[in-house]
PDB file of C-alpha atoms in Angstrom:
ATOM      1  CA  MET A 230      51.425 -22.310 -11.302  1.00  0.00           C
ATOM      2  CA  PRO A 231      50.175 -21.816 -14.471  1.00  0.00           C
ATOM      3  CA  ASN A 232      51.281 -19.313 -16.730  1.00  0.00           C
ATOM      4  CA  ILE A 233      48.513 -19.175 -19.483  1.00  0.00           C
ATOM      5  CA  LYS A 234      45.638 -16.748 -18.393  1.00  0.00           C
ATOM      6  CA  SER A 235      42.409 -19.779 -19.228  1.00  0.00           C
ATOM      7  CA  ALA A 236      44.669 -22.001 -16.724  1.00  0.00           C
ATOM      8  CA  LYS A 237      45.102 -19.535 -13.544  1.00  0.00           C
ATOM      9  CA  LYS A 238      41.123 -18.947 -14.012  1.00  0.00           C
ATOM     10  CA  ARG A 239      40.519 -23.090 -14.225  1.00  0.00           C
ATOM     11  CA  VAL A 240      42.472 -23.237 -11.180  1.00  0.00           C
ATOM     12  CA  LYS A 241      40.525 -21.207  -9.742  1.00  0.00           C
ATOM     13  CA  VAL A 242      37.431 -22.003 -10.849  1.00  0.00           C
ATOM     14  CA  THR A 243      38.146 -26.303  -9.723  1.00  0.00           C
ATOM     15  CA  ALA A 244      39.623 -24.628  -6.236  1.00  0.00           C
ATOM     16  CA  THR A 245      35.665 -22.766  -5.933  1.00  0.00           C
ATOM     17  CA  LYS A 246      33.907 -26.081  -7.507  1.00  0.00           C
ATOM     18  CA  ALA A 247      36.237 -28.509  -5.254  1.00  0.00           C
ATOM     19  CA  ALA A 248      35.696 -26.690  -1.835  1.00  0.00           C
ATOM     20  CA  ALA A 249      31.375 -26.127  -2.835  1.00  0.00           C
ATOM     21  CA  ASN A 250      31.998 -30.249  -3.612  1.00  0.00           C
ATOM     22  CA  LYS A 251      33.996 -31.032  -0.481  1.00  0.00           C
ATOM     23  CA  ALA A 252      30.887 -28.820   1.524  1.00  0.00           C
ATOM     24  CA  VAL A 253      28.286 -31.335   0.545  1.00  0.00           C
ATOM     25  CA  THR A 254      30.090 -33.915   1.151  1.00  0.00           C
ATOM     26  CA  SER A 255      30.546 -32.924   4.810  1.00  0.00           C
ATOM     27  CA  ALA A 256      26.865 -32.070   5.507  1.00  0.00           C
ATOM     28  CA  LEU A 257      25.644 -35.683   3.837  1.00  0.00           C
ATOM     29  CA  LYS A 258      28.142 -37.451   5.966  1.00  0.00           C
ATOM     30  CA  THR A 259      27.358 -35.594   9.171  1.00  0.00           C
ATOM     31  CA  SER A 260      24.103 -36.424   7.905  1.00  0.00           C
ATOM     32  CA  LEU A 261      23.851 -39.754   7.972  1.00  0.00           C
ATOM     33  CA  LYS A 262      26.223 -40.591  10.742  1.00  0.00           C
ATOM     34  CA  LYS A 263      22.868 -38.085  13.069  1.00  0.00           C
ATOM     35  CA  ALA A 264      20.276 -40.698  11.293  1.00  0.00           C
ATOM     36  CA  ASN A 265      22.301 -43.797  12.259  1.00  0.00           C
ATOM     37  CA  ALA A 266      22.824 -42.806  15.239  1.00  0.00           C
ATOM     38  CA  ALA A 267      18.848 -41.983  15.944  1.00  0.00           C
ATOM     39  CA  VAL A 268      17.928 -45.352  14.632  1.00  0.00           C
ATOM     40  CA  GLU A 269      20.667 -46.890  16.900  1.00  0.00           C
ATOM     41  CA  THR A 270      19.511 -45.647  20.244  1.00  0.00           C
ATOM     42  CA  ASN A 271      15.849 -45.909  18.499  1.00  0.00           C
ATOM     43  CA  ALA A 272      15.119 -41.319  19.870  1.00  0.00           C
ATOM     44  CA  ALA A 273      12.027 -39.721  19.714  1.00  0.00           C
ATOM     45  CA  ASP A 274      12.694 -38.074  15.902  1.00  0.00           C
ATOM     46  CA  LYS A 275      14.350 -40.446  14.525  1.00  0.00           C
ATOM     47  CA  GLU A 276      11.708 -40.248  11.224  1.00  0.00           C
ATOM     48  CA  GLN A 277      12.801 -36.689  10.764  1.00  0.00           C
ATOM     49  CA  VAL A 278      16.516 -36.754  11.214  1.00  0.00           C
ATOM     50  CA  VAL A 279      16.818 -40.180   8.528  1.00  0.00           C
ATOM     51  CA  ARG A 280      14.072 -38.141   6.180  1.00  0.00           C
ATOM     52  CA  ALA A 281      16.854 -35.431   6.597  1.00  0.00           C
ATOM     53  CA  ALA A 282      18.995 -37.535   5.741  1.00  0.00           C
ATOM     54  CA  ILE A 283      17.417 -38.881   2.442  1.00  0.00           C
ATOM     55  CA  LYS A 284      16.626 -35.838   1.620  1.00  0.00           C
ATOM     56  CA  LYS A 285      20.875 -34.406   1.858  1.00  0.00           C
ATOM     57  CA  VAL A 286      21.194 -38.189  -0.339  1.00  0.00           C
ATOM     58  CA  ASP A 287      18.992 -37.155  -2.883  1.00  0.00           C
ATOM     59  CA  GLN A 288      20.546 -33.365  -3.178  1.00  0.00           C
ATOM     60  CA  ALA A 289      23.963 -34.888  -3.336  1.00  0.00           C
ATOM     61  CA  ALA A 290      23.390 -36.918  -6.125  1.00  0.00           C
ATOM     62  CA  ALA A 291      21.001 -34.544  -7.651  1.00  0.00           C
ATOM     63  CA  LYS A 292      24.355 -32.568  -7.940  1.00  0.00           C
ATOM     64  CA  GLY A 293      26.494 -35.168  -9.041  1.00  0.00           C
ATOM     65  CA  ILE A 294      28.534 -35.774  -5.723  1.00  0.00           C
ATOM     66  CA  LEU A 295      27.219 -39.238  -5.800  1.00  0.00           C
ATOM     67  CA  LYS A 296      26.039 -41.083  -8.203  1.00  0.00           C
ATOM     68  CA  LYS A 297      22.555 -42.823  -8.175  1.00  0.00           C
ATOM     69  CA  ASN A 298      23.025 -46.390  -7.527  1.00  0.00           C
ATOM     70  CA  THR A 299      24.615 -45.330  -4.704  1.00  0.00           C
ATOM     71  CA  ALA A 300      22.491 -42.307  -3.091  1.00  0.00           C
ATOM     72  CA  ALA A 301      19.401 -45.411  -3.983  1.00  0.00           C
ATOM     73  CA  ARG A 302      21.772 -47.710  -1.922  1.00  0.00           C
ATOM     74  CA  LYS A 303      22.332 -45.045   1.004  1.00  0.00           C
ATOM     75  CA  LYS A 304      18.002 -44.388   1.119  1.00  0.00           C
ATOM     76  CA  SER A 305      17.450 -47.638   0.691  1.00  0.00           C
ATOM     77  CA  SER A 306      19.639 -48.967   3.977  1.00  0.00           C
ATOM     78  CA  LEU A 307      18.437 -46.571   6.340  1.00  0.00           C
ATOM     79  CA  ALA A 308      14.701 -47.405   5.886  1.00  0.00           C
ATOM     80  CA  ARG A 309      15.266 -50.901   6.007  1.00  0.00           C
ATOM     81  CA  LYS A 310      17.289 -49.721   9.393  1.00  0.00           C
ATOM     82  CA  LEU A 311      14.540 -47.226  10.396  1.00  0.00           C
ATOM     83  CA  ASN A 312      11.962 -49.898   9.983  1.00  0.00           C
ATOM     84  CA  ALA A 313      13.515 -53.186  11.279  1.00  0.00           C
ATOM     85  CA  SER A 314      13.653 -50.262  14.970  1.00  0.00           C
ATOM     86  CA  ALA A 315       9.825 -49.932  14.351  1.00  0.00           C
TER      87      ALA A 315
END
């Protein structure tokens, strides 16, 4: 544990930011899994689920959780799967 006041603050701030990033990442993974499952099972609401997943990907990219090209790749993959199932 740090002794310097600013170092103590950095520990707290880092923990807070890590928790927020983990929440966004977890929500993103869940959304992607739901979208993939909806496309594979040919669910009735698959377009809405994929649209929600793409929105989560965009939000994660905007917050810096995902890099720009990673986000584009994930979105493209979802779109390809959706169009192939149509």
